[in-house]
Amino acid sequence: MQNGSKMIKNKILSILKQIPDPEIPAINIVELGVVREIICNENITQVNITPTYIACPAIDLIGKLIKEKLVKFGYKNINIKMVYYPTWTTDWISEETKLKLKSYGISPPNLINSKNKKIICPKCNSNNTSLKSFFSSTPCKSLHKCNDCIEPFEYFKCI
Amino acid sequence: MNKELFIFCLRLADNCLILAHRQSELCSKSPFLEEDIAQTNFGLDLLGQAEAIYNFAVEIEGNINTPDDLVYKRNERSFYNFILSEQPNTNFAFVVIRQYFMSVYLKIIYTTLSNIKDSKLSGISLKALKELDYQINHFELWIKRLGLGTKESKEKIQNAINELWIFTGELFERDNLDLNMEKNGYLLNSNLFYKKWINFINDIFNESNLNIPKDAYMVTGSKNGIHSEYMGFILTEMQFLQRTFPDAKW
C-alpha cells in the first residue's frame, strides 16, 4: 500500500513537471520549488504550493494550471492548498535547473550563504557586471549590465 | 480570543493594504524609471502581505466574509489602518519617510509573529520578513542621500519627518485587545516595541544628519476606525468598481 501511494505521487509529480512556470517558461513549477507536497486520499488529490514571493502574481495561475493538467489526466476532486512554510528559497533550485535558467538568459541565483557574490553575465560568462536596478520585470529578479559584452540581463535574486 | 485575533489581523492587513494603495499611486509617477519599478514592487509586496493575512483572518472568522468583501465592502469606520499609512504622497520625501516608519514597524510586528505557535501566521510573517528587508535597505539609502545631499533635499526630508511625526504615536498605542494579544505572545509590549523602533530611526537619522522632532501632540483614532480626510478618497477610488457593479468578476 505504502509503495502504491508513492507510485501515485511520483506519477502526479511527473505530470506536474510538464507545467512550465508562467513567467519563466524555461523551467517547470516542480524544479522552481513551487510544488511542495502531494497528498493522495481515496477521493481527493491535494497539491500544496508555495509562492516564490508573497505577492507572486503567477501563483493563482499556477494553481489553475495544475488543476487543468490533472483533470486532463483523469484526476477528480483536486484541491490546491497554499502554504507559506517552509519559506521558499532560491537554495531549493538545483544546479541542473540553474543551467536551464542561464541558457534562457537569466543569471542564476548564488547560494544564500555562499562567499561567491559575483554575478555572472549569462551571455558571455564574464563576472565584470554591474547592478542597474535592484528591482526588475518580476519581483524575483534584479537588473544588471555586463561591462564586457555591454548586454543588459536579469539576475534571479537569492532569497 | 478568535474574535480578538480577527481584529488584530484586520489592523495589520489594513495597514499593508492602504500602504500598498499609496505605493500603487506612484506607478508611472516616480522620479525615474528604476525607482518607479522599485516603488511598485514594494506596493506589490505589501498587497501580497495584506492578501495572505486577510485569507488567514476570514478563516478565523469562520468564512463569513471573503477577503474581497473585507477590502471592497467595508466603510471607512471599519478600517483600522494607522492614520500614518493613509498620508498622501505629498512629495518623494513623504513617501520615503512614511514607508520607512511603517516598514520598521512591520518588521518588529512580523519578527514577534514569526515565533508564535500558529504555523500559518508565523509562516506568512517569515515570508514577509525576507522581502521587508529590501524595503528597509532601500529607504535607508534614500534617507541618507536626501539627508546628506543638497540644502534643498535635506530641508525636504526634514520637513517630511516633522510633518509625519505626529502620526507615529499610534504605532505604540495599546488598547485592551492589544494587551490581550501581548499576553498571548502576538505583540511586544509598548515600551519594548518603541525602543526597538526608535533605535532604527535614531541610527539612520544620526548617520544622515537629521533630527527627531520634539515630542508633541500625537494624532490618534484609527483603532476605533477614525481616520484623516484622506481615507475617504482612498476608499472612493479603491472600492469604486465593486460599489458600482457589485460582485463584478475579473
mmCIF file of C-alpha atoms in Angstrom:
data_model
loop_
_atom_site.group_PDB
_atom_site.id
_atom_site.type_symbol
_atom_site.label_atom_id
_atom_site.label_comp_id
_atom_site.label_asym_id
_atom_site.label_seq_id
_atom_site.Cartn_x
_atom_site.Cartn_y
_atom_site.Cartn_z
ATOM 1 C CA MET A 1 0.000 0.000 0.000
ATOM 2 C CA GLN A 2 2.800 2.352 1.019
ATOM 3 C CA ASN A 3 4.584 1.721 -2.273
ATOM 4 C CA GLY A 4 1.339 2.135 -4.185
ATOM 5 C CA SER A 5 0.730 5.634 -2.851
ATOM 6 C CA LYS A 6 4.359 6.541 -3.526
ATOM 7 C CA MET A 7 3.905 5.440 -7.113
ATOM 8 C CA ILE A 8 0.775 7.577 -7.469
ATOM 9 C CA LYS A 9 2.609 10.584 -6.045
ATOM 10 C CA ASN A 10 5.529 10.098 -8.415
ATOM 11 C CA LYS A 11 3.142 9.830 -11.332
ATOM 12 C CA ILE A 12 1.443 13.094 -10.345
ATOM 13 C CA LEU A 13 4.841 14.718 -9.883
ATOM 14 C CA SER A 14 5.877 13.695 -13.390
ATOM 15 C CA ILE A 15 2.642 15.217 -14.743
ATOM 16 C CA LEU A 16 3.267 18.464 -12.843
ATOM 17 C CA LYS A 17 6.780 18.602 -14.312
ATOM 18 C CA GLN A 18 5.110 19.214 -17.669
ATOM 19 C CA ILE A 19 3.816 22.595 -16.459
ATOM 20 C CA PRO A 20 6.192 25.451 -17.262
ATOM 21 C CA ASP A 21 6.421 28.419 -14.923
ATOM 22 C CA PRO A 22 4.186 31.131 -16.443
ATOM 23 C CA GLU A 23 6.847 33.811 -16.077
ATOM 24 C CA ILE A 24 9.981 31.755 -16.771
ATOM 25 C CA PRO A 25 8.781 29.065 -19.208
ATOM 26 C CA ALA A 26 12.282 27.560 -19.489
ATOM 27 C CA ILE A 27 11.804 25.782 -16.163
ATOM 28 C CA ASN A 28 8.863 23.865 -14.710
ATOM 29 C CA ILE A 29 6.974 24.548 -11.493
ATOM 30 C CA VAL A 30 8.409 21.466 -9.754
ATOM 31 C CA GLU A 31 12.041 22.430 -10.268
ATOM 32 C CA LEU A 32 11.261 26.000 -9.238
ATOM 33 C CA GLY A 33 10.213 24.560 -5.873
ATOM 34 C CA VAL A 34 6.650 25.862 -6.013
ATOM 35 C CA VAL A 35 5.118 22.368 -5.638
ATOM 36 C CA ARG A 36 5.710 21.383 -2.011
ATOM 37 C CA GLU A 37 3.695 18.277 -1.314
ATOM 38 C CA ILE A 38 1.233 15.884 -2.897
ATOM 39 C CA ILE A 39 -1.280 14.222 -0.614
ATOM 40 C CA CYS A 40 -3.472 11.460 -2.033
ATOM 41 C CA ASN A 41 -6.528 10.251 -0.187
ATOM 42 C CA GLU A 42 -9.047 7.848 -1.628
ATOM 43 C CA ASN A 43 -11.181 10.635 -3.029
ATOM 44 C CA ILE A 44 -9.060 13.762 -3.005
ATOM 45 C CA THR A 45 -5.758 14.707 -4.572
ATOM 46 C CA GLN A 46 -4.263 17.645 -2.727
ATOM 47 C CA VAL A 47 -1.337 19.645 -4.077
ATOM 48 C CA ASN A 48 0.361 22.084 -1.704
ATOM 49 C CA ILE A 49 2.009 25.018 -3.428
ATOM 50 C CA THR A 50 4.035 27.938 -2.097
ATOM 51 C CA PRO A 51 4.630 31.326 -3.763
ATOM 52 C CA THR A 52 8.185 32.390 -4.573
ATOM 53 C CA TYR A 53 7.425 35.897 -3.355
ATOM 54 C CA ILE A 54 4.424 36.553 -1.107
ATOM 55 C CA ALA A 55 2.733 38.619 -3.802
ATOM 56 C CA CYS A 56 3.816 36.459 -6.743
ATOM 57 C CA PRO A 57 1.132 37.316 -9.328
ATOM 58 C CA ALA A 58 1.617 33.940 -11.043
ATOM 59 C CA ILE A 59 0.703 31.754 -8.067
ATOM 60 C CA ASP A 60 -3.070 31.762 -8.690
ATOM 61 C CA LEU A 61 -2.459 30.905 -12.324
ATOM 62 C CA ILE A 62 -0.113 28.079 -11.287
ATOM 63 C CA GLY A 63 -2.899 26.635 -9.117
ATOM 64 C CA LYS A 64 -5.293 26.772 -12.070
ATOM 65 C CA LEU A 65 -2.755 25.184 -14.436
ATOM 66 C CA ILE A 66 -2.209 22.301 -12.004
ATOM 67 C CA LYS A 67 -5.954 21.688 -11.780
ATOM 68 C CA GLU A 68 -6.405 21.792 -15.557
ATOM 69 C CA LYS A 69 -3.491 19.435 -16.133
ATOM 70 C CA LEU A 70 -4.594 16.878 -13.553
ATOM 71 C CA VAL A 71 -8.190 16.948 -14.841
ATOM 72 C CA LYS A 72 -6.821 16.225 -18.302
ATOM 73 C CA PHE A 73 -5.089 13.143 -16.898
ATOM 74 C CA GLY A 74 -8.326 11.939 -15.345
ATOM 75 C CA TYR A 75 -7.935 13.061 -11.752
ATOM 76 C CA LYS A 76 -11.041 14.264 -9.932
ATOM 77 C CA ASN A 77 -11.582 16.251 -6.730
ATOM 78 C CA ILE A 78 -8.361 18.204 -6.863
ATOM 79 C CA ASN A 79 -7.593 20.528 -4.024
ATOM 80 C CA ILE A 80 -4.890 23.192 -4.299
ATOM 81 C CA LYS A 81 -3.635 24.450 -0.967
ATOM 82 C CA MET A 82 -1.390 27.468 -0.477
ATOM 83 C CA VAL A 83 1.303 27.060 2.182
ATOM 84 C CA TYR A 84 3.809 29.658 3.366
ATOM 85 C CA TYR A 85 6.068 27.472 5.469
ATOM 86 C CA PRO A 86 8.848 26.431 4.968
ATOM 87 C CA THR A 87 9.629 29.738 3.319
ATOM 88 C CA TRP A 88 10.541 29.398 -0.350
ATOM 89 C CA THR A 89 14.218 29.933 -1.072
ATOM 90 C CA THR A 90 16.350 30.037 -4.203
ATOM 91 C CA ASP A 91 18.602 27.462 -2.482
ATOM 92 C CA TRP A 92 15.993 24.841 -3.496
ATOM 93 C CA ILE A 93 16.832 25.361 -7.167
ATOM 94 C CA SER A 94 19.134 22.567 -8.370
ATOM 95 C CA GLU A 95 22.357 23.052 -10.338
ATOM 96 C CA GLU A 96 20.700 21.458 -13.364
ATOM 97 C CA THR A 97 17.834 23.976 -13.218
ATOM 98 C CA LYS A 98 20.299 26.830 -12.780
ATOM 99 C CA LEU A 99 21.918 25.846 -16.069
ATOM 100 C CA LYS A 100 18.496 25.982 -17.744
ATOM 101 C CA LEU A 101 17.944 29.477 -16.337
ATOM 102 C CA LYS A 102 21.338 30.557 -17.619
ATOM 103 C CA SER A 103 20.798 29.281 -21.141
ATOM 104 C CA TYR A 104 17.382 31.040 -21.086
ATOM 105 C CA GLY A 105 19.265 34.310 -20.421
ATOM 106 C CA ILE A 106 18.681 34.717 -16.681
ATOM 107 C CA SER A 107 21.743 34.750 -14.448
ATOM 108 C CA PRO A 108 21.043 32.028 -11.841
ATOM 109 C CA PRO A 109 20.989 32.774 -8.087
ATOM 110 C CA ASN A 110 24.036 32.177 -5.916
ATOM 111 C CA LEU A 111 23.567 30.129 -2.753
ATOM 112 C CA ILE A 112 22.485 32.378 0.108
ATOM 113 C CA ASN A 113 25.479 31.615 2.334
ATOM 114 C CA SER A 114 27.969 31.320 -0.488
ATOM 115 C CA LYS A 115 31.023 33.570 -0.307
ATOM 116 C CA ASN A 116 30.816 33.992 -4.034
ATOM 117 C CA LYS A 117 28.719 37.132 -4.519
ATOM 118 C CA LYS A 118 29.767 37.642 -8.118
ATOM 119 C CA ILE A 119 27.005 37.875 -10.664
ATOM 120 C CA ILE A 120 27.815 36.281 -13.996
ATOM 121 C CA CYS A 121 26.658 37.517 -17.390
ATOM 122 C CA PRO A 122 24.540 34.671 -18.831
ATOM 123 C CA LYS A 123 25.626 35.572 -22.383
ATOM 124 C CA CYS A 124 29.441 35.812 -22.170
ATOM 125 C CA ASN A 125 30.145 34.374 -18.670
ATOM 126 C CA SER A 126 32.042 37.492 -17.607
ATOM 127 C CA ASN A 127 31.825 38.395 -13.942
ATOM 128 C CA ASN A 128 32.592 42.025 -14.697
ATOM 129 C CA THR A 129 28.975 43.137 -14.298
ATOM 130 C CA SER A 130 27.190 45.979 -12.546
ATOM 131 C CA LEU A 131 23.822 46.381 -10.847
ATOM 132 C CA LYS A 132 21.458 48.713 -12.694
ATOM 133 C CA SER A 133 18.319 48.315 -10.629
ATOM 134 C CA PHE A 134 17.605 46.091 -7.650
ATOM 135 C CA PHE A 135 14.058 45.670 -8.971
ATOM 136 C CA SER A 136 13.121 44.414 -12.381
ATOM 137 C CA SER A 137 10.362 42.869 -14.513
ATOM 138 C CA THR A 138 9.270 40.407 -11.800
ATOM 139 C CA PRO A 139 9.692 40.581 -8.013
ATOM 140 C CA CYS A 140 12.255 37.757 -8.072
ATOM 141 C CA LYS A 141 14.780 39.401 -10.399
ATOM 142 C CA SER A 142 17.149 42.387 -10.467
ATOM 143 C CA LEU A 143 18.527 44.212 -13.490
ATOM 144 C CA HIS A 144 22.250 44.167 -14.360
ATOM 145 C CA LYS A 145 24.611 45.094 -17.150
ATOM 146 C CA CYS A 146 27.634 43.219 -18.420
ATOM 147 C CA ASN A 147 30.607 45.576 -18.656
ATOM 148 C CA ASP A 148 32.334 43.315 -21.202
ATOM 149 C CA CYS A 149 29.642 42.475 -23.759
ATOM 150 C CA ILE A 150 27.511 45.529 -22.748
ATOM 151 C CA GLU A 151 24.336 43.420 -22.732
ATOM 152 C CA PRO A 152 21.705 44.069 -20.075
ATOM 153 C CA PHE A 153 20.475 40.955 -18.256
ATOM 154 C CA GLU A 154 18.399 39.851 -15.303
ATOM 155 C CA TYR A 155 19.654 38.052 -12.202
ATOM 156 C CA PHE A 156 17.498 35.736 -10.115
ATOM 157 C CA LYS A 157 17.881 37.346 -6.674
ATOM 158 C CA CYS A 158 18.882 34.934 -3.947
ATOM 159 C CA ILE A 159 16.313 34.948 -1.197
ATOM 160 C CA MET B 1 -9.589 35.012 21.524
ATOM 161 C CA ASN B 2 -10.680 34.281 17.955
ATOM 162 C CA LYS B 3 -12.674 37.491 17.646
ATOM 163 C CA GLU B 4 -9.708 39.437 19.004
ATOM 164 C CA LEU B 5 -7.234 37.662 16.738
ATOM 165 C CA PHE B 6 -9.506 38.515 13.803
ATOM 166 C CA ILE B 7 -9.468 42.248 14.606
ATOM 167 C CA PHE B 8 -5.723 42.099 15.285
ATOM 168 C CA CYS B 9 -5.211 40.615 11.808
ATOM 169 C CA LEU B 10 -7.504 43.207 10.222
ATOM 170 C CA ARG B 11 -5.468 46.027 11.747
ATOM 171 C CA LEU B 12 -2.269 44.546 10.366
ATOM 172 C CA ALA B 13 -3.667 43.712 6.921
ATOM 173 C CA ASP B 14 -5.415 47.100 6.614
ATOM 174 C CA ASN B 15 -2.054 48.805 7.137
ATOM 175 C CA CYS B 16 -0.474 46.687 4.399
ATOM 176 C CA LEU B 17 -3.398 47.301 2.039
ATOM 177 C CA ILE B 18 -3.545 51.074 2.433
ATOM 178 C CA LEU B 19 0.247 51.418 2.192
ATOM 179 C CA ALA B 20 0.123 49.248 -0.950
ATOM 180 C CA HIS B 21 -2.541 51.558 -2.401
ATOM 181 C CA ARG B 22 -0.383 54.617 -1.756
ATOM 182 C CA GLN B 23 2.593 52.859 -3.392
ATOM 183 C CA SER B 24 0.459 51.891 -6.384
ATOM 184 C CA GLU B 25 -0.360 55.570 -6.916
ATOM 185 C CA LEU B 26 3.324 56.073 -7.724
ATOM 186 C CA CYS B 27 3.107 53.805 -10.751
ATOM 187 C CA SER B 28 4.412 55.848 -13.714
ATOM 188 C CA LYS B 29 4.849 58.864 -11.409
ATOM 189 C CA SER B 30 8.124 58.077 -9.601
ATOM 190 C CA PRO B 31 11.172 60.324 -10.110
ATOM 191 C CA PHE B 32 12.778 57.909 -12.618
ATOM 192 C CA LEU B 33 12.128 54.518 -14.194
ATOM 193 C CA GLU B 34 14.141 52.276 -11.840
ATOM 194 C CA GLU B 35 12.594 53.975 -8.829
ATOM 195 C CA ASP B 36 9.164 53.506 -10.363
ATOM 196 C CA ILE B 37 9.768 49.766 -10.591
ATOM 197 C CA ALA B 38 11.091 49.663 -7.016
ATOM 198 C CA GLN B 39 8.101 51.544 -5.571
ATOM 199 C CA THR B 40 5.533 49.424 -7.392
ATOM 200 C CA ASN B 41 7.401 46.269 -6.324
ATOM 201 C CA PHE B 42 7.053 47.387 -2.699
ATOM 202 C CA GLY B 43 3.372 48.046 -3.323
ATOM 203 C CA LEU B 44 3.025 44.525 -4.686
ATOM 204 C CA ASP B 45 4.844 43.020 -1.661
ATOM 205 C CA LEU B 46 2.535 44.867 0.707
ATOM 206 C CA LEU B 47 -0.553 43.811 -1.228
ATOM 207 C CA GLY B 48 0.662 40.197 -1.025
ATOM 208 C CA GLN B 49 1.088 40.506 2.748
ATOM 209 C CA ALA B 50 -2.395 42.017 3.035
ATOM 210 C CA GLU B 51 -3.935 39.223 0.958
ATOM 211 C CA ALA B 52 -2.239 36.459 2.939
ATOM 212 C CA ILE B 53 -3.349 37.969 6.258
ATOM 213 C CA TYR B 54 -6.939 38.619 5.061
ATOM 214 C CA ASN B 55 -7.075 34.985 3.915
ATOM 215 C CA PHE B 56 -5.954 33.901 7.361
ATOM 216 C CA ALA B 57 -8.422 36.293 9.015
ATOM 217 C CA VAL B 58 -11.504 35.092 7.124
ATOM 218 C CA GLU B 59 -10.715 31.514 8.185
ATOM 219 C CA ILE B 60 -10.623 32.576 11.831
ATOM 220 C CA GLU B 61 -13.893 34.431 11.350
ATOM 221 C CA GLY B 62 -15.456 31.230 10.047
ATOM 222 C CA ASN B 63 -15.607 32.137 6.351
ATOM 223 C CA ILE B 64 -18.473 34.599 6.811
ATOM 224 C CA ASN B 65 -16.689 37.061 4.513
ATOM 225 C CA THR B 66 -14.246 36.653 1.662
ATOM 226 C CA PRO B 67 -11.036 38.710 1.591
ATOM 227 C CA ASP B 68 -12.613 40.761 -1.218
ATOM 228 C CA ASP B 69 -15.615 41.534 0.999
ATOM 229 C CA LEU B 70 -13.255 42.887 3.636
ATOM 230 C CA VAL B 71 -11.456 45.103 1.139
ATOM 231 C CA TYR B 72 -14.334 46.340 -1.004
ATOM 232 C CA LYS B 73 -17.376 46.308 1.248
ATOM 233 C CA ARG B 74 -16.244 47.879 4.491
ATOM 234 C CA ASN B 75 -16.816 51.546 5.194
ATOM 235 C CA GLU B 76 -14.213 53.963 6.475
ATOM 236 C CA ARG B 77 -15.151 53.488 10.133
ATOM 237 C CA SER B 78 -14.476 49.744 9.844
ATOM 238 C CA PHE B 79 -10.905 50.146 8.574
ATOM 239 C CA TYR B 80 -8.214 50.034 11.246
ATOM 240 C CA ASN B 81 -5.033 51.118 9.468
ATOM 241 C CA PHE B 82 -2.947 53.805 11.163
ATOM 242 C CA ILE B 83 -3.578 57.382 10.081
ATOM 243 C CA LEU B 84 0.133 57.404 9.101
ATOM 244 C CA SER B 85 -0.450 54.742 6.421
ATOM 245 C CA GLU B 86 -3.050 56.818 4.576
ATOM 246 C CA GLN B 87 -0.975 60.028 4.424
ATOM 247 C CA PRO B 88 -0.565 61.180 0.821
ATOM 248 C CA ASN B 89 2.489 61.108 -1.461
ATOM 249 C CA THR B 90 2.937 64.872 -0.971
ATOM 250 C CA ASN B 91 6.464 64.660 -2.373
ATOM 251 C CA PHE B 92 9.067 61.920 -2.628
ATOM 252 C CA ALA B 93 10.454 62.677 0.852
ATOM 253 C CA PHE B 94 6.998 61.991 2.340
ATOM 254 C CA VAL B 95 6.890 58.625 0.551
ATOM 255 C CA VAL B 96 10.333 57.692 1.868
ATOM 256 C CA ILE B 97 9.591 58.644 5.480
ATOM 257 C CA ARG B 98 6.066 57.169 5.632
ATOM 258 C CA GLN B 99 7.226 53.866 4.142
ATOM 259 C CA TYR B 100 10.340 53.734 6.321
ATOM 260 C CA PHE B 101 8.442 54.370 9.565
ATOM 261 C CA MET B 102 5.925 51.692 8.579
ATOM 262 C CA SER B 103 8.408 49.105 7.264
ATOM 263 C CA VAL B 104 10.330 49.218 10.537
ATOM 264 C CA TYR B 105 7.012 48.888 12.386
ATOM 265 C CA LEU B 106 6.056 45.864 10.252
ATOM 266 C CA LYS B 107 9.482 44.281 10.725
ATOM 267 C CA ILE B 108 9.050 44.356 14.514
ATOM 268 C CA ILE B 109 5.471 43.006 14.330
ATOM 269 C CA TYR B 110 6.403 40.154 11.960
ATOM 270 C CA THR B 111 9.504 39.222 13.961
ATOM 271 C CA THR B 112 7.294 38.617 17.009
ATOM 272 C CA LEU B 113 4.636 36.812 14.959
ATOM 273 C CA SER B 114 7.222 34.541 13.336
ATOM 274 C CA ASN B 115 7.783 32.957 16.768
ATOM 275 C CA ILE B 116 4.178 32.186 17.701
ATOM 276 C CA LYS B 117 2.741 28.680 17.664
ATOM 277 C CA ASP B 118 0.246 29.235 14.836
ATOM 278 C CA SER B 119 2.213 27.855 11.913
ATOM 279 C CA LYS B 120 0.165 29.658 9.280
ATOM 280 C CA LEU B 121 0.557 33.162 10.697
ATOM 281 C CA SER B 122 4.203 32.566 11.589
ATOM 282 C CA GLY B 123 4.818 31.221 8.057
ATOM 283 C CA ILE B 124 3.312 34.352 6.489
ATOM 284 C CA SER B 125 5.416 36.505 8.831
ATOM 285 C CA LEU B 126 8.675 34.722 7.991
ATOM 286 C CA LYS B 127 7.952 35.160 4.310
ATOM 287 C CA ALA B 128 7.049 38.846 4.692
ATOM 288 C CA LEU B 129 10.223 39.500 6.701
ATOM 289 C CA LYS B 130 12.509 38.351 3.881
ATOM 290 C CA GLU B 131 11.045 40.909 1.495
ATOM 291 C CA LEU B 132 10.682 43.685 4.058
ATOM 292 C CA ASP B 133 14.456 43.916 4.422
ATOM 293 C CA TYR B 134 14.680 45.021 0.775
ATOM 294 C CA GLN B 135 12.315 47.886 1.544
ATOM 295 C CA ILE B 136 14.127 48.940 4.716
ATOM 296 C CA ASN B 137 17.513 48.948 2.928
ATOM 297 C CA HIS B 138 16.102 50.877 0.005
ATOM 298 C CA PHE B 139 14.503 53.614 2.133
ATOM 299 C CA GLU B 140 17.592 53.900 4.351
ATOM 300 C CA LEU B 141 19.651 54.638 1.254
ATOM 301 C CA TRP B 142 17.195 57.374 0.271
ATOM 302 C CA ILE B 143 17.146 58.889 3.765
ATOM 303 C CA LYS B 144 20.964 59.090 3.639
ATOM 304 C CA ARG B 145 21.046 60.511 0.119
ATOM 305 C CA LEU B 146 18.461 63.168 0.859
ATOM 306 C CA GLY B 147 19.746 63.992 4.367
ATOM 307 C CA LEU B 148 23.377 64.305 3.249
ATOM 308 C CA GLY B 149 22.562 65.723 -0.187
ATOM 309 C CA THR B 150 21.885 69.360 -1.002
ATOM 310 C CA LYS B 151 20.433 72.055 1.243
ATOM 311 C CA GLU B 152 17.107 71.639 -0.511
ATOM 312 C CA SER B 153 16.984 67.827 -0.250
ATOM 313 C CA LYS B 154 17.818 67.994 3.455
ATOM 314 C CA GLU B 155 15.113 70.599 4.026
ATOM 315 C CA LYS B 156 12.563 68.475 2.238
ATOM 316 C CA ILE B 157 13.294 65.252 4.084
ATOM 317 C CA GLN B 158 13.465 67.022 7.463
ATOM 318 C CA ASN B 159 10.136 68.688 6.649
ATOM 319 C CA ALA B 160 8.556 65.297 5.846
ATOM 320 C CA ILE B 161 9.839 63.925 9.177
ATOM 321 C CA ASN B 162 8.429 66.912 11.058
ATOM 322 C CA GLU B 163 5.061 66.705 9.318
ATOM 323 C CA LEU B 164 4.631 62.933 9.732
ATOM 324 C CA TRP B 165 5.963 62.676 13.287
ATOM 325 C CA ILE B 166 2.581 63.450 14.901
ATOM 326 C CA PHE B 167 1.188 60.257 13.352
ATOM 327 C CA THR B 168 3.796 57.948 14.917
ATOM 328 C CA GLY B 169 2.223 57.925 18.402
ATOM 329 C CA GLU B 170 -0.422 55.472 17.196
ATOM 330 C CA LEU B 171 2.212 52.840 16.464
ATOM 331 C CA PHE B 172 2.780 52.300 20.190
ATOM 332 C CA GLU B 173 -0.773 52.712 21.488
ATOM 333 C CA ARG B 174 -2.280 49.681 23.182
ATOM 334 C CA ASP B 175 -5.988 49.102 23.766
ATOM 335 C CA ASN B 176 -7.487 46.163 25.688
ATOM 336 C CA LEU B 177 -7.350 43.963 22.619
ATOM 337 C CA ASP B 178 -3.649 44.683 22.119
ATOM 338 C CA LEU B 179 -2.940 43.970 25.784
ATOM 339 C CA ASN B 180 -4.581 40.563 25.399
ATOM 340 C CA MET B 181 -2.559 39.918 22.253
ATOM 341 C CA GLU B 182 0.577 40.855 24.216
ATOM 342 C CA LYS B 183 -0.327 38.299 26.887
ATOM 343 C CA ASN B 184 -0.634 35.619 24.199
ATOM 344 C CA GLY B 185 2.726 36.487 22.683
ATOM 345 C CA TYR B 186 1.437 38.074 19.457
ATOM 346 C CA LEU B 187 2.721 41.549 20.231
ATOM 347 C CA LEU B 188 5.607 43.142 22.104
ATOM 348 C CA ASN B 189 4.720 45.446 24.971
ATOM 349 C CA SER B 190 4.598 49.084 24.073
ATOM 350 C CA ASN B 191 7.851 50.164 25.747
ATOM 351 C CA LEU B 192 9.932 47.400 24.234
ATOM 352 C CA PHE B 193 8.299 47.944 20.841
ATOM 353 C CA TYR B 194 9.046 51.666 20.959
ATOM 354 C CA LYS B 195 12.666 51.041 21.966
ATOM 355 C CA LYS B 196 13.225 48.721 19.011
ATOM 356 C CA TRP B 197 11.546 51.113 16.593
ATOM 357 C CA ILE B 198 13.295 54.277 17.783
ATOM 358 C CA ASN B 199 16.688 52.517 17.666
ATOM 359 C CA PHE B 200 16.292 52.019 13.914
ATOM 360 C CA ILE B 201 15.178 55.617 13.450
ATOM 361 C CA ASN B 202 17.926 57.073 15.676
ATOM 362 C CA ASP B 203 20.692 55.176 13.888
ATOM 363 C CA ILE B 204 19.732 56.217 10.396
ATOM 364 C CA PHE B 205 18.834 59.810 11.349
ATOM 365 C CA ASN B 206 22.192 60.252 13.119
ATOM 366 C CA GLU B 207 24.039 58.975 10.062
ATOM 367 C CA SER B 208 22.035 61.282 7.829
ATOM 368 C CA ASN B 209 22.270 64.463 9.920
ATOM 369 C CA LEU B 210 18.535 64.539 10.532
ATOM 370 C CA ASN B 211 16.675 65.384 13.721
ATOM 371 C CA ILE B 212 13.872 63.639 15.524
ATOM 372 C CA PRO B 213 11.199 66.234 16.343
ATOM 373 C CA LYS B 214 10.482 67.044 19.986
ATOM 374 C CA ASP B 215 7.564 65.083 21.400
ATOM 375 C CA ALA B 216 4.390 66.996 20.846
ATOM 376 C CA TYR B 217 0.719 66.319 20.234
ATOM 377 C CA MET B 218 0.127 62.873 18.702
ATOM 378 C CA VAL B 219 -2.828 62.097 16.438
ATOM 379 C CA THR B 220 -4.950 59.105 17.442
ATOM 380 C CA GLY B 221 -8.176 57.310 16.487
ATOM 381 C CA SER B 222 -7.542 54.544 13.940
ATOM 382 C CA LYS B 223 -8.074 51.688 16.405
ATOM 383 C CA ASN B 224 -11.679 52.931 16.567
ATOM 384 C CA GLY B 225 -11.900 53.480 12.819
ATOM 385 C CA ILE B 226 -11.370 57.225 12.949
ATOM 386 C CA HIS B 227 -9.274 58.498 10.056
ATOM 387 C CA SER B 228 -7.932 61.625 8.409
ATOM 388 C CA GLU B 229 -9.674 63.312 5.484
ATOM 389 C CA TYR B 230 -7.536 61.291 3.042
ATOM 390 C CA MET B 231 -9.034 57.892 3.881
ATOM 391 C CA GLY B 232 -12.387 58.597 2.228
ATOM 392 C CA PHE B 233 -10.687 59.482 -1.040
ATOM 393 C CA ILE B 234 -8.612 56.284 -0.978
ATOM 394 C CA LEU B 235 -11.690 54.117 -0.442
ATOM 395 C CA THR B 236 -13.686 56.008 -3.072
ATOM 396 C CA GLU B 237 -11.068 55.131 -5.643
ATOM 397 C CA MET B 238 -10.260 51.637 -4.397
ATOM 398 C CA GLN B 239 -13.872 50.499 -3.959
ATOM 399 C CA PHE B 240 -15.394 52.325 -6.934
ATOM 400 C CA LEU B 241 -15.815 49.318 -9.205
ATOM 401 C CA GLN B 242 -17.299 46.968 -6.602
ATOM 402 C CA ARG B 243 -19.631 49.704 -5.354
ATOM 403 C CA THR B 244 -20.826 50.477 -8.875
ATOM 404 C CA PHE B 245 -21.010 46.906 -10.163
ATOM 405 C CA PRO B 246 -21.377 44.757 -7.031
ATOM 406 C CA ASP B 247 -19.684 41.347 -7.229
ATOM 407 C CA ALA B 248 -18.270 42.041 -10.696
ATOM 408 C CA LYS B 249 -15.644 39.406 -11.534
ATOM 409 C CA TRP B 250 -12.420 39.822 -13.480
#
